[in-house]
Short mmCIF file of C-alpha atoms and ligand atoms in Angstrom, two decimals:
data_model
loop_
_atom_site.label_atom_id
_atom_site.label_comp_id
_atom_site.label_asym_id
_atom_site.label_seq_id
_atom_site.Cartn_x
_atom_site.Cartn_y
_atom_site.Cartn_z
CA UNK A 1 0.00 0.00 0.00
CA UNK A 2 1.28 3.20 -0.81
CA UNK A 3 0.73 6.47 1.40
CA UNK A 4 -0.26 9.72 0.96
CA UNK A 5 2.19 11.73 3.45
CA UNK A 6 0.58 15.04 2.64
CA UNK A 7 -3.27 14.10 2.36
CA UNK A 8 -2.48 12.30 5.67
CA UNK A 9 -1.24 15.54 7.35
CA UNK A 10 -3.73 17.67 6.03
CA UNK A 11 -6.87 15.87 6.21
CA UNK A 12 -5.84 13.03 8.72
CA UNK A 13 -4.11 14.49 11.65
CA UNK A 14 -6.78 13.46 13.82
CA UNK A 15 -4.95 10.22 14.37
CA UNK A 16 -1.70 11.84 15.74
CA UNK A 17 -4.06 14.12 18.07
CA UNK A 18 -6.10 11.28 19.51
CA UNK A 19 -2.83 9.77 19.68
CA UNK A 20 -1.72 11.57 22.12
CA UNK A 21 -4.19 10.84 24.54
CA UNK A 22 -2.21 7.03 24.45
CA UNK A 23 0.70 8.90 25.74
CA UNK A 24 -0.38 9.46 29.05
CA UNK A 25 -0.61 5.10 29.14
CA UNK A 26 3.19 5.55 27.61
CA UNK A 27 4.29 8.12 30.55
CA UNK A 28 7.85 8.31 28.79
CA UNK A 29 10.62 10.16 31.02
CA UNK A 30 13.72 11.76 30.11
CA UNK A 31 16.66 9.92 28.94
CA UNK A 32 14.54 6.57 28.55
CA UNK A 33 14.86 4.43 24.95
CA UNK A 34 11.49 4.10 23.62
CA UNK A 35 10.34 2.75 20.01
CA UNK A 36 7.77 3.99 17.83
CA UNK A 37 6.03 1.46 15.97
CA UNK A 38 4.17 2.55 12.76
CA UNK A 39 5.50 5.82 13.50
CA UNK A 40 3.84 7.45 10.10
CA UNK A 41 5.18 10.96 9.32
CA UNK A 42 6.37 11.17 12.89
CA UNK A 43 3.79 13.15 14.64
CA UNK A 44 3.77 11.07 17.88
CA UNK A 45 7.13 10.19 17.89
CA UNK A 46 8.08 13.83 17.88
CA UNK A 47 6.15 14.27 20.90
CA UNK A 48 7.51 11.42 22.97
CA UNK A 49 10.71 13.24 22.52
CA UNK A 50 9.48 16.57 23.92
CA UNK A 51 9.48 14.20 27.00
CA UNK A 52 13.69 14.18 27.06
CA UNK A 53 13.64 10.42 26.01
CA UNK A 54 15.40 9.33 22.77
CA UNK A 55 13.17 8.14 20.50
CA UNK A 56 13.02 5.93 16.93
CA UNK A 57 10.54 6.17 14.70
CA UNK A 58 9.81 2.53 12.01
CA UNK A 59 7.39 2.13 9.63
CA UNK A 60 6.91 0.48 6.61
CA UNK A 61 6.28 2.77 4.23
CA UNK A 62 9.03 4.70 2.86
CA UNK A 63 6.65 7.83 1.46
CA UNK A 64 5.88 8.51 5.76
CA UNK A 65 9.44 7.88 6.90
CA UNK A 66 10.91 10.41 4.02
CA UNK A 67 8.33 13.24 5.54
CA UNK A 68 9.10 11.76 9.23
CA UNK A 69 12.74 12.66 8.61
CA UNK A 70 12.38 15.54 6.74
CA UNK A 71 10.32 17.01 9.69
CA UNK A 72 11.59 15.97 12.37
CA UNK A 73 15.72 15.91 11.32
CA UNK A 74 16.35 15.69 15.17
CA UNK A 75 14.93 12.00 15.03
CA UNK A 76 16.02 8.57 14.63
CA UNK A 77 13.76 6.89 11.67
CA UNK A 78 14.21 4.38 9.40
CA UNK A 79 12.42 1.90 6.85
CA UNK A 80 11.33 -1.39 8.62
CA UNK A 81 8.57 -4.01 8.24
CA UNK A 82 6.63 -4.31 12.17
CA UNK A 83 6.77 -8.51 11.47
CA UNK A 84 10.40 -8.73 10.77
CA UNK A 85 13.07 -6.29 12.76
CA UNK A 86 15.39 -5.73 15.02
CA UNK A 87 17.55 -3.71 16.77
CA UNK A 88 21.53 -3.88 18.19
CA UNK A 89 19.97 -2.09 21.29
CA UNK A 90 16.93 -2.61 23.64
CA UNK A 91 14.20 -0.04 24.31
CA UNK A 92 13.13 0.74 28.20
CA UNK A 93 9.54 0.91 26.15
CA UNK A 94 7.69 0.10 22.88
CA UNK A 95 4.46 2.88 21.51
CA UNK A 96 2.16 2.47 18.50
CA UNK A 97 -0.92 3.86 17.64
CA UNK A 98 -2.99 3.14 14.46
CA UNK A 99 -0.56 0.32 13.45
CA UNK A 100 -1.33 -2.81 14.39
CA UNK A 101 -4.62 -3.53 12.47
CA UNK A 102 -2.92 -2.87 9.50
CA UNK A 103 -0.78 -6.01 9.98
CA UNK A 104 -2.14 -9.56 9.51
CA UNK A 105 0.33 -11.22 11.25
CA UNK A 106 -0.13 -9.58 14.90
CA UNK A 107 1.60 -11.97 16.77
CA UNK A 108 4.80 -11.37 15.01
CA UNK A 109 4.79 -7.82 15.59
CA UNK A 110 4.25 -8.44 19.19
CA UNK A 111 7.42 -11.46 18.98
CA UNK A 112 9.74 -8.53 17.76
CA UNK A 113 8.65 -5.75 20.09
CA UNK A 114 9.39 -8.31 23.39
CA UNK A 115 12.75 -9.40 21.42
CA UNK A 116 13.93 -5.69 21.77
CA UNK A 117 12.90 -4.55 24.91
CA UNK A 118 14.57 -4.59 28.77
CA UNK A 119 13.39 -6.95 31.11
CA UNK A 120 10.36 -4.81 33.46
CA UNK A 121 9.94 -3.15 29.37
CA UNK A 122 6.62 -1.38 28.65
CA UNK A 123 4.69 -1.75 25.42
CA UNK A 124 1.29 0.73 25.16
CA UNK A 125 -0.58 0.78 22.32
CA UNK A 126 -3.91 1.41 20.18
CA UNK A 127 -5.31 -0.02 17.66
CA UNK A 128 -9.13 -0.63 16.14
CA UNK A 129 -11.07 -3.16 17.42
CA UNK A 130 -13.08 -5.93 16.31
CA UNK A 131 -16.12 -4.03 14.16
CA UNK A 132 -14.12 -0.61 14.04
CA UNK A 133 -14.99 0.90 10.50
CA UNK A 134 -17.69 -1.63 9.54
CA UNK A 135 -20.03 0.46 8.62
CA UNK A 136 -17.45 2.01 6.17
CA UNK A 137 -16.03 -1.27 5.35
CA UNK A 138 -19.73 -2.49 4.63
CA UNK A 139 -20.53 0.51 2.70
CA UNK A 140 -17.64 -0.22 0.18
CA UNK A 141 -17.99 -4.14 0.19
CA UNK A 142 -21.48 -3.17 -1.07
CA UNK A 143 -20.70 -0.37 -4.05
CA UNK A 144 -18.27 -2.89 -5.16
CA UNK A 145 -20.58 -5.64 -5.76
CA UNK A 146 -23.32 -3.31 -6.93
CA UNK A 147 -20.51 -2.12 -9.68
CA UNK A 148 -19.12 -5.95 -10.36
CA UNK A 149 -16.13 -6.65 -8.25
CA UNK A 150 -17.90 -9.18 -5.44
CA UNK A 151 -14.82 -10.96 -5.92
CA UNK A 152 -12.38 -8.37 -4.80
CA UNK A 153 -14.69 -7.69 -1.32
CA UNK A 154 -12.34 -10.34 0.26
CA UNK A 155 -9.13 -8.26 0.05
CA UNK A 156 -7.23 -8.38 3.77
CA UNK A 157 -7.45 -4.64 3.86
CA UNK A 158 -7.30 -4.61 8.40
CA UNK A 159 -7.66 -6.93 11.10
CA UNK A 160 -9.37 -6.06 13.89
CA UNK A 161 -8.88 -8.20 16.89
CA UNK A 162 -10.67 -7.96 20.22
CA UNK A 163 -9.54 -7.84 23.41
CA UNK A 164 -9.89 -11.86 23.93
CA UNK A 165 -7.45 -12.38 21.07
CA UNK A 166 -4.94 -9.74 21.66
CA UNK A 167 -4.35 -11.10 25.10
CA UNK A 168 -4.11 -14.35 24.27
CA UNK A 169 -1.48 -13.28 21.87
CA UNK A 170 -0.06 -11.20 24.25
CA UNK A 171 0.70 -13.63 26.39
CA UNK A 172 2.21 -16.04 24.00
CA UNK A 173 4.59 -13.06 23.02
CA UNK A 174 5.67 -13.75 26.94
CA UNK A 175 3.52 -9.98 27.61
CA UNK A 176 1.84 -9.69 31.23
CA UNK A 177 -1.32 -7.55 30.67
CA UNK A 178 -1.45 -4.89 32.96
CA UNK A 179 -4.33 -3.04 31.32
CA UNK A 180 -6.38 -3.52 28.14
CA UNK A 181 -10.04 -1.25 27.54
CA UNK A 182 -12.00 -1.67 24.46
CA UNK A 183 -14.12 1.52 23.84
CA UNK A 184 -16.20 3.58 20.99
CA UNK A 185 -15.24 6.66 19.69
CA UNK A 186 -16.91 7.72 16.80
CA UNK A 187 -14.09 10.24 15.51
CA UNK A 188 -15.35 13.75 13.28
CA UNK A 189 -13.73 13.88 9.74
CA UNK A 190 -12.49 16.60 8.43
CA UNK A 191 -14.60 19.16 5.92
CA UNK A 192 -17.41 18.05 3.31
CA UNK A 193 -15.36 15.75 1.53
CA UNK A 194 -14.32 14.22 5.38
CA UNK A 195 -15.55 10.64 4.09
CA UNK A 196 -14.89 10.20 0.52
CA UNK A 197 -10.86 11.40 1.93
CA UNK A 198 -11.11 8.63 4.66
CA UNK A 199 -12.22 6.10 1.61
CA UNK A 200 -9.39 7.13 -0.70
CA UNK A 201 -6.39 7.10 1.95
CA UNK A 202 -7.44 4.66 4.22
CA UNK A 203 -9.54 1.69 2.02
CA UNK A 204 -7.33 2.35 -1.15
CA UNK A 205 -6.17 -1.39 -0.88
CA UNK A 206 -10.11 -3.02 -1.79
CA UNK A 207 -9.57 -0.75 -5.53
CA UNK A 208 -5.84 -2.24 -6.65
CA UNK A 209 -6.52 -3.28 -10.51
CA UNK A 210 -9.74 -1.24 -10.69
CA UNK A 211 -9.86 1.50 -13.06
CA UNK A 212 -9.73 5.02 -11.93
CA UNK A 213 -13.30 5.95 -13.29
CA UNK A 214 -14.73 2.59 -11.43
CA UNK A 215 -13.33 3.11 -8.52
CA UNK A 216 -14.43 7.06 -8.54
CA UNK A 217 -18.15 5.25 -8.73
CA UNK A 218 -17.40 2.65 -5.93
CA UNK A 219 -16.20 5.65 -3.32
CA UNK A 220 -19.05 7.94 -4.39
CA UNK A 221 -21.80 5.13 -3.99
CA UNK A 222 -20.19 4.24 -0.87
CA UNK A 223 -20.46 8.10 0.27
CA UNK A 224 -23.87 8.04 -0.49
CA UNK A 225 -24.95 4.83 1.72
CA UNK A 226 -23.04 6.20 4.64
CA UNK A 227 -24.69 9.72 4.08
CA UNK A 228 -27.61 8.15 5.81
CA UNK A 229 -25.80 6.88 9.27
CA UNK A 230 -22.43 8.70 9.26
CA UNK A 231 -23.17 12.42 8.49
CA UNK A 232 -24.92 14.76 11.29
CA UNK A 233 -25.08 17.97 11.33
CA UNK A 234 -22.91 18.77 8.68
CA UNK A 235 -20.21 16.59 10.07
CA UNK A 236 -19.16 12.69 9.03
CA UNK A 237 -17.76 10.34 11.36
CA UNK A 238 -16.30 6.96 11.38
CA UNK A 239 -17.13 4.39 13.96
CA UNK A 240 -13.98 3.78 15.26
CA UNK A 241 -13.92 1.47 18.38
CA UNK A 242 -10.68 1.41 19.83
CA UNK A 243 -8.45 -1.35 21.80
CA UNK A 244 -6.05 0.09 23.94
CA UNK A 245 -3.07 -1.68 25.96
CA UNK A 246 -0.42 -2.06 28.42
CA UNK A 247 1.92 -4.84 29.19
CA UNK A 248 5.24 -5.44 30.57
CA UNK A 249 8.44 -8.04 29.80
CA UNK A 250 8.53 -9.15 33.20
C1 BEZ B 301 -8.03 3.04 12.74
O1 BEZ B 301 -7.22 3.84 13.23
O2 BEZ B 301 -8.76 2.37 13.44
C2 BEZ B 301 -8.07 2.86 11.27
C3 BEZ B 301 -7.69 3.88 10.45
C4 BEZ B 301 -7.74 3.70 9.10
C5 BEZ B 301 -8.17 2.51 8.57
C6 BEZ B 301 -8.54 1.50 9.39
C7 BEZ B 301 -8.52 1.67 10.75
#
C-alpha cells in the first residue's frame, strides 16, 4: 500500500491528536529508549521526545518515513517491516498507535517488540477493534458488488482483533497484561469531503486493478450509503472502536 504523506497531514491528523491521549498510558521520562512502531510521518514520535527520552521512529512505508525525517531531522527513523526487525539495542519501552490492524500477522509484531525490549519493558498501544470501521467497510464491500467486483470484497485490507485475542497473543509473546479497555469513539472527519478522503487514503487497498473511473463510482456510492448513518449535522464520522493496551516483559 502506498501512502499519501501530505493528504495524511492535512486531512488526517486526527490520528496523531487522539494519539496523544495514548501517551499518558506511555508516561515516557527523560533519557529513557522508547520505540515507535508505525510511527507514520512522525507526529507522535516527535512528541515522545518533547518528553527528554530518545526516540526511533519505524514504519513500513518509505513515502511517511521520508516526511518523518524531513520534519523531524532531530529524530532517529528508518524503513522497517513491524513482522520482521530488530535492533543492536533494547528499548526501556515500545508505543504504537494506528498500526497494528494494519498487519495480519499480529503476533509477530508483538514477537519482535518483546525481542527488543529490557526486562520490566513497557509496550502501550492502540489499535481498532473488532467491528471498528464496519459500517465504512460495509458501505464499500457493497458499491463494489453493486458495480461488479464481489470478488475483490475479500481483500485483507485490516484486522481487527478484540480484546480476547490480543491477550491471548499477548501472552504467547511472553507480555503480562497490565491493562487492556476496548471503547467507541466515533471520531469527526475533516470538511465536506471528510468521508470520501477517509475512503481514498485509508480503504485504497479493496480498488488495486480497478480502473480510476470505477473506482471514482465505488467511493461515491459508498459516500452516499453512509450519508444516511455517518453524516450529522454537517459533520461525518467513522465508527472507530478502539483497543487500547499495556503490558510489561517481566
Ligand atoms: C483506525 O485507526 O482504526 C483505522 C484507520 C484507518 C483505517 C482502518 C482503521
Amino acid at each position: 500500500m502506498i501512502w499519501n504523506a501530505t493528504l495524511y497531514n492535512e486531512k488526517h491528523s486526527f490520528v496523531a491528536k487522539y494519539g496523544e491521549d495514548v501517551l499518558g498510558w506511555l508516561a515516557p521520562q527523560k533519557d529513557e529508549q522508547i520505540l515507535d512502531v508505525g510511527c507514520g510521518t512522525g507526529t507522535l514520535t516527535s512528541k515522545i521526545a518533547e518528553s527528554g527520552a530518545v526516540v526511533t521512529g519505524i514504519d513500513a512505508s518509505p513515502e511517511m518515513i521520508a516526511k518523518a525525517k524531513q520534519t523531524y531531522s532531530n529524530i532517529e527513523f528508518s524503513v522497517k517491516d513491524a513482522t520482521n526487525f530488530s535492533f543492536n539495542k533494547k528499548f526501556d519501552a515500545a508505543f504504537s498507535n494506528a498500526t497494528f490492524h494494519w498487519v495480519k500477522n499480529q503476533q509477530d509484531v508483538l514477537q519482535c517488540i518483546y525481542n527488543v525490549l529490557k526486562t520490566g519493558g513497557r509496550l502501550v498501544y492502540e489499535m481498532g477493534a473488532k467491528y471498528n470501521i464496519e459500517s465504512i467497510h460495509n458501505a464499500v464491500k457493497k458499491a463494489m458488488i453493486e458495480e461488479g467486483f464481489e470478488a475483490r470484497t475479500n481483500t485483507e485490507v485490516n484486522y481487527f482483533s478484540s480484546a480476547a485475542e490480543q491477550a491471548v497473543m499477548l501472552e504467547k509473546a511472553g507480555f503480562t497484561i497490565s491493562n487492556i479497555i476496548q471503547f467507541e469513539r466515533p471520531t469527526a472527519l475533516v470538511g465536506k469531503d471528510g468521508m470520501k478522503n477517509w475512503i481514498i487514503q485509508f480503504a485504497q487497498a479493496f480498488f488495486k486493478n480497478i480502473q480510476k473511473e470505477k473506482t471514482e463510482t465505488i467511493i461515491d456510492k459508498a459516500v452516499a450509503v453512509l450519508k444516511k448513518t455517518n453524516y450529522e449535522n454537517g459533520k461525518w464520522y467513522a465508527d472507530y472502536i478502539r483497543l487500547r493496551v499495556k503490558a510489561i516483559k517481566k
